[in-house]
XYZ file of C-alpha atoms in Angstrom:
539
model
C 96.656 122.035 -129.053
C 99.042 122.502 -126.090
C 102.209 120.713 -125.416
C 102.485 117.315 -124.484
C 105.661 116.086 -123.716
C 107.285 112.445 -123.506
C 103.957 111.024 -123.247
C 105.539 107.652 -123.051
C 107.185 108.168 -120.019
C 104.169 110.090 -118.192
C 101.687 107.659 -119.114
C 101.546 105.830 -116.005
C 100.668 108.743 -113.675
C 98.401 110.443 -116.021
C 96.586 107.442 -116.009
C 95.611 107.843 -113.047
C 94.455 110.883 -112.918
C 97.145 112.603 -111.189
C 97.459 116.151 -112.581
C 99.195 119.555 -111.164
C 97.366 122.268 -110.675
C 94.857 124.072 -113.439
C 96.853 126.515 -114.743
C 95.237 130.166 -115.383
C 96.558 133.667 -114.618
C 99.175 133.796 -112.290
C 99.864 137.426 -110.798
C 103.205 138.208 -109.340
C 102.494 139.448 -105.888
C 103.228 143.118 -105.596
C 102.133 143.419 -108.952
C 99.550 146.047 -109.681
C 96.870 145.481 -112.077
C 94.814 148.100 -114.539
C 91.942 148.892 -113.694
C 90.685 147.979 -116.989
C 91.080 144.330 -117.914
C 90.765 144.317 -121.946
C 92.988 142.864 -124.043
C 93.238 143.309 -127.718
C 94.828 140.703 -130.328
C 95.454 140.496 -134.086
C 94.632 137.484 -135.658
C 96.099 137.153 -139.332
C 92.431 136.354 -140.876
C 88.338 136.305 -141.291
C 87.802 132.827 -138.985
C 85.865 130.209 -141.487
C 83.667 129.773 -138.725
C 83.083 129.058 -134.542
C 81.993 125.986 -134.837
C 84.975 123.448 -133.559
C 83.802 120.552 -135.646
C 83.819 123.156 -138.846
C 87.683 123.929 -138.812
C 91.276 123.245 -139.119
C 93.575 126.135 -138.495
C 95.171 128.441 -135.568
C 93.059 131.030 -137.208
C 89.770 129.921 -135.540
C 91.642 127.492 -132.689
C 93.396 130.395 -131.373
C 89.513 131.724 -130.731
C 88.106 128.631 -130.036
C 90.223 127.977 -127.138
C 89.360 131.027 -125.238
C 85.488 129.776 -125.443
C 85.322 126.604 -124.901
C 86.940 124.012 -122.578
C 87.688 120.299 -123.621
C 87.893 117.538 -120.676
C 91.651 117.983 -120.304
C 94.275 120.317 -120.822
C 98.099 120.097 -121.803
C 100.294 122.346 -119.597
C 103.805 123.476 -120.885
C 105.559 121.299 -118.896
C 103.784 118.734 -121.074
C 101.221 117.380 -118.001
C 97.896 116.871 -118.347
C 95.291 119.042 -116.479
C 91.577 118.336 -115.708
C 89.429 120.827 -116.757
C 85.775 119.808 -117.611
C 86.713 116.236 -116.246
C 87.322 116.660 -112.200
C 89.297 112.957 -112.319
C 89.391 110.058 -114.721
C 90.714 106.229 -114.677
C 91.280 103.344 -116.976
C 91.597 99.586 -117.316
C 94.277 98.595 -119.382
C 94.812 101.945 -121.112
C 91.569 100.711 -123.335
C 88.829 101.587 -121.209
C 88.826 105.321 -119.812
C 86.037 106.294 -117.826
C 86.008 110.567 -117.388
C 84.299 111.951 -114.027
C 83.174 115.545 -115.146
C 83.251 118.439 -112.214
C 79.925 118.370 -110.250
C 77.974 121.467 -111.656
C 79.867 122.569 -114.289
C 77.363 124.661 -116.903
C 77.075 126.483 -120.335
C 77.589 130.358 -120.446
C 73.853 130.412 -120.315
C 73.229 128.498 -116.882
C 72.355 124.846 -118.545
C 74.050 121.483 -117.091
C 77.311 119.758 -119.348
C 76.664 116.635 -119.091
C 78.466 113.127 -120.049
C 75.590 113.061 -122.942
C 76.997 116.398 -124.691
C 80.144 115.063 -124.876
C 78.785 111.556 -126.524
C 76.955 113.835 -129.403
C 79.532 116.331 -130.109
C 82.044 113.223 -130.787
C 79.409 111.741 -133.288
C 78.846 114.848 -134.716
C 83.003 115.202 -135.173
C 82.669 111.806 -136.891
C 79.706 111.762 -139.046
C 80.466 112.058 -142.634
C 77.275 114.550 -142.968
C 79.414 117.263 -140.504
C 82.099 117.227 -142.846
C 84.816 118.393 -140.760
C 88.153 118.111 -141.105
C 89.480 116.838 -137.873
C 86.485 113.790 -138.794
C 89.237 111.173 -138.678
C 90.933 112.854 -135.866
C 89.030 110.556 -133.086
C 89.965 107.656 -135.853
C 93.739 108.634 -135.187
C 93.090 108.286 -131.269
C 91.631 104.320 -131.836
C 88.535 105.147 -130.496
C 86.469 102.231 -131.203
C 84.283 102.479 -134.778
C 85.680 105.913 -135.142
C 87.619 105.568 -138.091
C 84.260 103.837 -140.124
C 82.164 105.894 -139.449
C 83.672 108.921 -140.867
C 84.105 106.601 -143.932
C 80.613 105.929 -143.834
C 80.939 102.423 -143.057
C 79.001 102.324 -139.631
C 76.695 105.089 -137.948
C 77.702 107.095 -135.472
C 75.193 105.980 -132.589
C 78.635 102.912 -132.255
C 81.042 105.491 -131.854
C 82.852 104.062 -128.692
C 81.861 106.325 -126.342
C 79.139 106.033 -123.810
C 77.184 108.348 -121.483
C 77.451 106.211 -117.491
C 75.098 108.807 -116.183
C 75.495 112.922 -116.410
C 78.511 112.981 -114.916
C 80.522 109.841 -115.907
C 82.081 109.001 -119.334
C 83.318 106.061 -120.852
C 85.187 105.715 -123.476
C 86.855 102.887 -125.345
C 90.054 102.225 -127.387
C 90.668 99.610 -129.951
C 93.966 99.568 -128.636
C 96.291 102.002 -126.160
C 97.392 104.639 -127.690
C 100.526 106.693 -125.971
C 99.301 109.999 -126.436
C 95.478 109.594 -125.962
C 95.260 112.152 -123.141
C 97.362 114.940 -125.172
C 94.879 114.212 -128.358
C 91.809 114.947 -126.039
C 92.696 118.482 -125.574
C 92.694 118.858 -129.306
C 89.927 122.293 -129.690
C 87.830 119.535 -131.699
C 87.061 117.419 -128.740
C 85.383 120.173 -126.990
C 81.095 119.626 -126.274
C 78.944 121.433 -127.432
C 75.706 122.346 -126.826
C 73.003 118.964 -128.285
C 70.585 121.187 -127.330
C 71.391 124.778 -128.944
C 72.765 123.200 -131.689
C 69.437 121.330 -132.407
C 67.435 124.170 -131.935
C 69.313 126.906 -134.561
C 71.356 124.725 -136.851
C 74.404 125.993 -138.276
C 73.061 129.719 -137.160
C 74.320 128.668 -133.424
C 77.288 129.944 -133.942
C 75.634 133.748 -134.184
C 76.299 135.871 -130.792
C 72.601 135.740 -129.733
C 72.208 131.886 -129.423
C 75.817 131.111 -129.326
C 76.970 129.090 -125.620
C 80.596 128.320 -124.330
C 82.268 126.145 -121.822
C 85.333 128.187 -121.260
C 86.387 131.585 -119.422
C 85.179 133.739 -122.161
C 81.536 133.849 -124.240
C 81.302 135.588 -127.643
C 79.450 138.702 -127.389
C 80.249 140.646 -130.967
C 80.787 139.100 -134.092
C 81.525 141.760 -137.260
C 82.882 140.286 -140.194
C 86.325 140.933 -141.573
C 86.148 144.006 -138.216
C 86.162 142.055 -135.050
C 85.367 139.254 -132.661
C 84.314 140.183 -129.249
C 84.332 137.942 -126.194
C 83.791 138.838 -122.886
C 84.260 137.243 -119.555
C 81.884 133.886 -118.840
C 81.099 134.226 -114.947
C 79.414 130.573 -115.338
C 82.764 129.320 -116.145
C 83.860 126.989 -113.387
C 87.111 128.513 -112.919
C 86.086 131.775 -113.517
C 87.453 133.111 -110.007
C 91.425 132.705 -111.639
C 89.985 134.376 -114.368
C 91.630 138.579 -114.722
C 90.794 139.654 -118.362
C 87.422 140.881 -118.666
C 87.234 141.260 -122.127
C 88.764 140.645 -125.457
C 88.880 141.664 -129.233
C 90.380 139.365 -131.977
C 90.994 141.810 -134.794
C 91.054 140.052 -138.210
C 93.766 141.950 -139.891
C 95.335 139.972 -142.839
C 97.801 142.817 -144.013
C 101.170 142.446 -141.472
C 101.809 145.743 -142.468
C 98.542 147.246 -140.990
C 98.740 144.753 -137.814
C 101.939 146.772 -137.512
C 100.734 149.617 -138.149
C 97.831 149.612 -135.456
C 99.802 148.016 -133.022
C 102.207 151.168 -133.062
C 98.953 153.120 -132.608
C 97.796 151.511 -129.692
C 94.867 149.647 -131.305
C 96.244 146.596 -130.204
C 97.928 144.627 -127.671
C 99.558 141.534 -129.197
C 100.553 141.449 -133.036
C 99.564 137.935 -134.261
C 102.868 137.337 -136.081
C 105.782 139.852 -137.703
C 106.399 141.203 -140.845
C 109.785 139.240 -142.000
C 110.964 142.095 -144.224
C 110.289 144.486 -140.924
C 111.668 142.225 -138.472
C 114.791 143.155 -138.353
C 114.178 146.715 -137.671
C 111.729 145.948 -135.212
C 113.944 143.959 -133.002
C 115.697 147.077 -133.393
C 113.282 149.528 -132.284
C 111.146 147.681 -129.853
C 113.823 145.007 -128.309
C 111.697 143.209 -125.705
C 108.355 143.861 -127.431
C 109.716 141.188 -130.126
C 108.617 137.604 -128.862
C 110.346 134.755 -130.615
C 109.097 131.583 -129.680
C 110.278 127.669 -131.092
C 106.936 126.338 -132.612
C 106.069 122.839 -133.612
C 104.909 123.431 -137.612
C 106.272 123.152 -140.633
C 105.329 125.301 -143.916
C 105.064 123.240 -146.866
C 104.087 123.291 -150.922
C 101.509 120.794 -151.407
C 100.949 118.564 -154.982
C 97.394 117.656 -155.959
C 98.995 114.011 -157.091
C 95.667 113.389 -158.489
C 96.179 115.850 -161.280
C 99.388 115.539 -164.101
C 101.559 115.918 -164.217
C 101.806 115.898 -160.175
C 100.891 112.473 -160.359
C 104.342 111.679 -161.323
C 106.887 111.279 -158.202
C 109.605 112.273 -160.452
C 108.258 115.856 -160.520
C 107.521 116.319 -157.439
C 110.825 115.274 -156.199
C 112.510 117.160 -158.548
C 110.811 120.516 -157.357
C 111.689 119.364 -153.793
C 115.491 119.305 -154.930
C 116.027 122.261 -156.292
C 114.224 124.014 -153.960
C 116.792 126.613 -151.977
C 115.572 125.625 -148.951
C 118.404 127.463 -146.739
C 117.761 130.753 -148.337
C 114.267 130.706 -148.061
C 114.802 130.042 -144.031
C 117.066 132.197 -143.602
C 117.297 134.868 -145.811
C 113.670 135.091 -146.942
C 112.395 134.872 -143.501
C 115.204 135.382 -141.328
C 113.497 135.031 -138.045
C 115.057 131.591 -136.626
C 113.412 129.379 -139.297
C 115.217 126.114 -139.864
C 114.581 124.840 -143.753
C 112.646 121.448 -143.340
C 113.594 118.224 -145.240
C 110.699 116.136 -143.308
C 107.006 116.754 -143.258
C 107.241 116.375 -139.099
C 110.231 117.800 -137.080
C 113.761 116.838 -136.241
C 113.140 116.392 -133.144
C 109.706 115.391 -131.453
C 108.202 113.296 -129.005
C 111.150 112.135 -127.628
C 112.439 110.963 -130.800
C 115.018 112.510 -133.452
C 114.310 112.480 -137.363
C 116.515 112.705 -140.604
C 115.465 113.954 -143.721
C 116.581 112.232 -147.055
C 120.331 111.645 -148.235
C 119.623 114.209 -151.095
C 119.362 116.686 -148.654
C 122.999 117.293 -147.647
C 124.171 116.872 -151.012
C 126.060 120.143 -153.087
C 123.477 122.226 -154.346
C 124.795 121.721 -157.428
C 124.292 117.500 -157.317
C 120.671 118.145 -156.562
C 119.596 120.725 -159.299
C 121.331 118.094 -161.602
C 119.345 115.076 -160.234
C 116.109 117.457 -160.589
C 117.162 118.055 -164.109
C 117.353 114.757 -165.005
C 114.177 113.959 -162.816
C 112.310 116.210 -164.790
C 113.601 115.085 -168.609
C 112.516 111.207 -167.217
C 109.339 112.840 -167.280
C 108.955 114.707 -170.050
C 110.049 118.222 -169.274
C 112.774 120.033 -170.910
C 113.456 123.109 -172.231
C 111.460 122.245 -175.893
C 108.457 121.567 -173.153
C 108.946 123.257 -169.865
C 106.931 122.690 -167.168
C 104.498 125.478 -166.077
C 101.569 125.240 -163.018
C 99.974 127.324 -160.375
C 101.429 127.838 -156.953
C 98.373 128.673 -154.828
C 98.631 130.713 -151.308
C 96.241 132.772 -148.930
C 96.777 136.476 -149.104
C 99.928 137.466 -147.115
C 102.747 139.492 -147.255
C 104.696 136.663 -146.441
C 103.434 133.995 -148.426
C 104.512 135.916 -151.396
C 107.558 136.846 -150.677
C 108.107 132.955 -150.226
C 106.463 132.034 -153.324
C 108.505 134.729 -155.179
C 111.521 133.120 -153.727
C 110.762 129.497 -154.706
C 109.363 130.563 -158.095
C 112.367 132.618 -159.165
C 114.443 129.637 -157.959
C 112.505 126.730 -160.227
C 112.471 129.271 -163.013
C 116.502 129.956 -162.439
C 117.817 126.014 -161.658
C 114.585 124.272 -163.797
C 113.530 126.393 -166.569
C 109.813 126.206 -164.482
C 107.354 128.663 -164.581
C 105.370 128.913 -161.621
C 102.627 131.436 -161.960
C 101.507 132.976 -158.796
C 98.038 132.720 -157.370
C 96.401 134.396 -154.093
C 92.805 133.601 -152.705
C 91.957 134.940 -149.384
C 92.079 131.826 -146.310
C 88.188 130.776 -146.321
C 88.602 130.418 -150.370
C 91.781 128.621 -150.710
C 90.671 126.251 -148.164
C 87.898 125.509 -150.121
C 90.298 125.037 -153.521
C 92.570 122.894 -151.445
C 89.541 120.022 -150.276
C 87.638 120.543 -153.680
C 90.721 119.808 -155.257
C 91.089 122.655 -157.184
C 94.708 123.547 -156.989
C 98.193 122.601 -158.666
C 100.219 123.360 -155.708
C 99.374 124.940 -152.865
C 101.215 126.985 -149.816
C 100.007 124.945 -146.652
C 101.580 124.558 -143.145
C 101.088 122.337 -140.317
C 100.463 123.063 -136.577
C 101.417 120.376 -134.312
C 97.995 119.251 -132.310
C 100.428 117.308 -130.210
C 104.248 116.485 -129.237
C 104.188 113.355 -131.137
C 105.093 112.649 -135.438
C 102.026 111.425 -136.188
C 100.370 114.505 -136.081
C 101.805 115.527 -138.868
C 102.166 112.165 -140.706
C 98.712 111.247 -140.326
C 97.360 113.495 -142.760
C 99.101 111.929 -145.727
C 97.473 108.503 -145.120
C 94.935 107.198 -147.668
C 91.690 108.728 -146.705
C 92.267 111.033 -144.082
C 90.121 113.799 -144.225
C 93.045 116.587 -143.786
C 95.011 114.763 -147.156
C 94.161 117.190 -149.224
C 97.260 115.817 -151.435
C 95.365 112.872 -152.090
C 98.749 111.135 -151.851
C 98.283 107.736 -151.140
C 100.619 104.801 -150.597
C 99.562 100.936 -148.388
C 103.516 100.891 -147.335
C 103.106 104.375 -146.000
C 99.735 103.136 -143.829
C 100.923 100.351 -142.762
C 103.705 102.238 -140.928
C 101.499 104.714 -139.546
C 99.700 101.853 -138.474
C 101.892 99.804 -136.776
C 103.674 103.508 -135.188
C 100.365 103.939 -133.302
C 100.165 100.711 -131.363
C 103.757 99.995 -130.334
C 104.001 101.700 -126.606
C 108.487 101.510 -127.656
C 109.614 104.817 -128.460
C 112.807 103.192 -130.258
C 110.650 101.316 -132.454
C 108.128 104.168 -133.278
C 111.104 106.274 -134.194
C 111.791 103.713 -136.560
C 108.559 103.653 -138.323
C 108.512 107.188 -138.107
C 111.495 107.087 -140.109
C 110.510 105.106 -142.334
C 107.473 106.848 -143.327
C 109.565 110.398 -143.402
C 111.713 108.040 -145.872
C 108.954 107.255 -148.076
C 107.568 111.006 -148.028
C 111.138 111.893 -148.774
C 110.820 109.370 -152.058
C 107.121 110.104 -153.125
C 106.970 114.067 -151.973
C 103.285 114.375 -152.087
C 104.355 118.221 -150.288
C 107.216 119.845 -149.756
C 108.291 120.772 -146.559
C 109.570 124.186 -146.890
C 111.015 125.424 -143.136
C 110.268 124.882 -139.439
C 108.234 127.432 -137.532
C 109.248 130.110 -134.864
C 106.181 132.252 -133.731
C 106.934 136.262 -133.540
C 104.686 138.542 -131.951
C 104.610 142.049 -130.746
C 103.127 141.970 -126.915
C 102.742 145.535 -125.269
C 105.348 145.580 -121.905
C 102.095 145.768 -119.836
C 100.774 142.282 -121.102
C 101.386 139.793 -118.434
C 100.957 136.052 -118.667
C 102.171 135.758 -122.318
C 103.417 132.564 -122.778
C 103.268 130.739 -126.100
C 103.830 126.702 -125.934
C 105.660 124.908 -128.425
C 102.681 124.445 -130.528
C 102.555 128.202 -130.597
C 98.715 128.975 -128.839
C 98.647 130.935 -125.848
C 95.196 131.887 -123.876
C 93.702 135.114 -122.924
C 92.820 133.552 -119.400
C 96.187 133.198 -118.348
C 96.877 136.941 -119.012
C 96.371 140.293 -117.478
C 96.683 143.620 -117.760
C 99.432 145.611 -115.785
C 98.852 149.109 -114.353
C 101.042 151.390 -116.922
């Protein structure tokens, strides 16, 4: 989930296993603390659940994080850190063989061992786990991974192997550049074989629940609160300052504001757009604006007419105001988006479609024209749903772009809201027109976001499918030449630019409100930031 930064040149060194320092809280020196190390943070929703392999958002990541530790880290310079794994080598950037810290435990006293890590992976890939991220290990070409979440091979030949307690090997179907960035993905974590074996999908509960990381989960009260508290098993747990923290899940901006001006909480989970303004005004340095690799986007269901028709998608896509909606609508540093990834990422620079610097006025005519090919006209408009989780924002958005289609299309989009849990569950039944979606880089590379628009991925909820498209994706992954995997990335941004199985609506900055006494607060470009590398300031 953390940065990872021209992977292609750092390969080499991280390779072998030489990594800076484990970062964690660093306190000025003179600085004096609180005497009470709590910290407080909003965060936007209800989690769907705890469980890593269960998820997909920052929702329950940003939670996630704090409790568990995966084998390596991503600092914001873009190295890699060892956490669980002390050291690891590899032979021909195929075979990597992990050497976990000597004594490293659960919150409850019990050995990690190699053999956690081997389940949890099978469990990620398993079609009978049903997670989201199941093809995520696939996307890392590590061996068998990719059939077995298809169901074409069990998951005891996932390519992973337990050496002894200590010592993990795994193996690659082929190098891939940013293998060690994709490990410290939140879904790569181990769990607990045994806990999980013994209470079933009830482990996730406060009285059974274990964690790897600096903090355990000690209060769970839905739609109130999430309480962790400090883990003293943790192995780093002596760079550890906060001794407690509550993740509040408050969906309304308005009332995140609200409490924050109250004192309730520390650190606003993201900013009202039509307040932000006047609280840049008011607060000044409380405001953090921080670049974030995402992009919002309006999803098809290309399964379902008449969204199985390119021409209407692409027609929506054109007339789509993209500039006002960045700038006007939200107004916060957004940049509108006319690829699914990011102009610029992994050391390589992207260009969205020729229509996209045409007049305004060429486009909405194309669109037109688009949409009469198709069938739609004023004698037979077209009308669908535009589905989005329950947000201040997200409506004023879909107000925007509806009053927009309706103005340059004659196209009634009629407005629908589910709460997060709900529409997540629309979007992977299938049970949506279009729906508001965005995506959070998982790492500095394109294909994190291009992946999940290849045929069977378990995150393409579009259903969009395309060989040409795979192919690229593909061949992207195994070439180690940046200049070559910018042009396939191309390429595919081309074809998503032709077929427009989403559209990508702006670019990301992250806002937050962070009380002057918060120290440590420092988002990376994927937008997480951890409660162990904070503290409290005496105020």
């Amino acid at each position: 989930m953390k940065l990872y930064k021209h992977n292609y040149i750092t390969m080499g060194l991280l390779a072998m296993g030489l990594s800076g320092a484990v970062q964690a809280a660093t306190v000025p020196e003179g600085t004096q603390l609180a005497d009470k190390q709590e910290l407080v943070r909003s965060n936007g929703s209800e989690p769907a659940s705890l469980d890593p392999h269960k998820v997909e958002s920052d929702i329950e990541f940003n939670i996630i994080s704090d409790l568990f530790d995966g084998l390596v880290a991503v600092k914001p310079d873009g190295s890699i850190e060892p956490r669980l794994a002390e050291s690891w080598d590899n032979k021909d950037n195929t075979v990597w063989t992990f050497h976990l810290r000597p004594g490293i435990t659960w919150s409850d006293g019990s050995a990690i061992t190699a053999q956690d890590v081997v389940w949890s992976w099978q469990r990620l890939v398993t079609p009978a786990t049903a997670s989201p991220y199941a093809s995520y290990p696939g996307n890392m070409h590590i061996m068998n991974a990719a059939d077995i979440a298809l169901g074409k091979k069990t998951p005891d030949t996932l390519g992973v192997k337990a050496i002894n307690d200590t010592t993990l090997e795994v193996t690659l179907t082929q190098p891939t550049s940013a293998f060690l960035a994709m490990l410290a993905h939140p879904s790569m974590v181990p769990l607990d074989k045994v806990l999980i074996g013994r209470y079933g999908e009830k482990w996730v509960k406060p009285e059974h629940f274990v964690s790897s990381g600096a903090y355990r989960l000690s209060q769970w009260v839905v739609n109130e609160r999430i309480v962790a508290e400090r883990n003293p098993r943790y192995w780093d747990d002596k760079h550890t300052v906060i001794n407690k923290v509550t993740y509040l899940p408050i969906h309304s901006e308005a009332a995140d504001i609200n409490r924050y001006k109250a004192g309730e909480v520390d650190i606003v989970y993201t900013l009202p757009i039509n307040q932000f303004s006047q609280l840049k005004k008011t607060l000044g340095d409380e405001v953090d604006v921080s670049p974030q690799l995402a992009t919002y986007y309006y999803e098809f269901n290309t399964t379902k007419a008449p969204f199985n028709d390119a021409r209407v998608r692409r027609a929506l896509n054109m007339a789509l105001d993209k500039d006002i909606i960045a700038e006007k609508v939200m107004g916060q540093g957004q940049r509108p988006a006319w690829v699914i990834s990011q102009p610029g990422i992994g050391g390589v620079k992207l260009n969205g479609p020729d229509y996209a610097s045409w007049p305004r006025d060429k486009r909405i005519a194309e669109a037109k024209k688009l949409l009469a090919e198709a069938g739609f006209n004023d004698a037979h408009p077209l009308s669908f749903n535009l589905l989005y989780n329950t947000s201040e924002s997200h409506q004023r958005v879909a107000i925007a772009a509806s009053s927009m289609w309706k103005k340059n299309l004659g196209v009634e989009a009629k407005l629908q809201n589910q709460e997060w849990k709900t529409m997540l569950d629309a979007m992977h039944t299938g049970n949506f027109d279009v729906v508001r979606y965005a995506w959070i880089a998982d790492y500095d590379d394109a294909s994190t976001f291009l992946n999940t628009f290849r045929t069977g991925d378990s995150e393409n909820t579009a259903k969009y499918s395309n060989p040409e498209y795979d192919a690229l994706m593909h061949d992207a992954a195994k070439t180690q030449d940046v200049a070559q995997r910018a042009r396939d990335y191309q390429k595919a941004e081309d074809l998503l630019a032709r077929d427009v199985p989403a559209i990508p609506v702006y670019h990301y900055v992250r806002t937050h409100l962070v009380k002057p006494w918060i120290g440590g607060f420092t988002p990376d470009r994927l937008g997480y930031y951890y409660t162990k590398d904070m503290f409290i300031k005496k105020h």
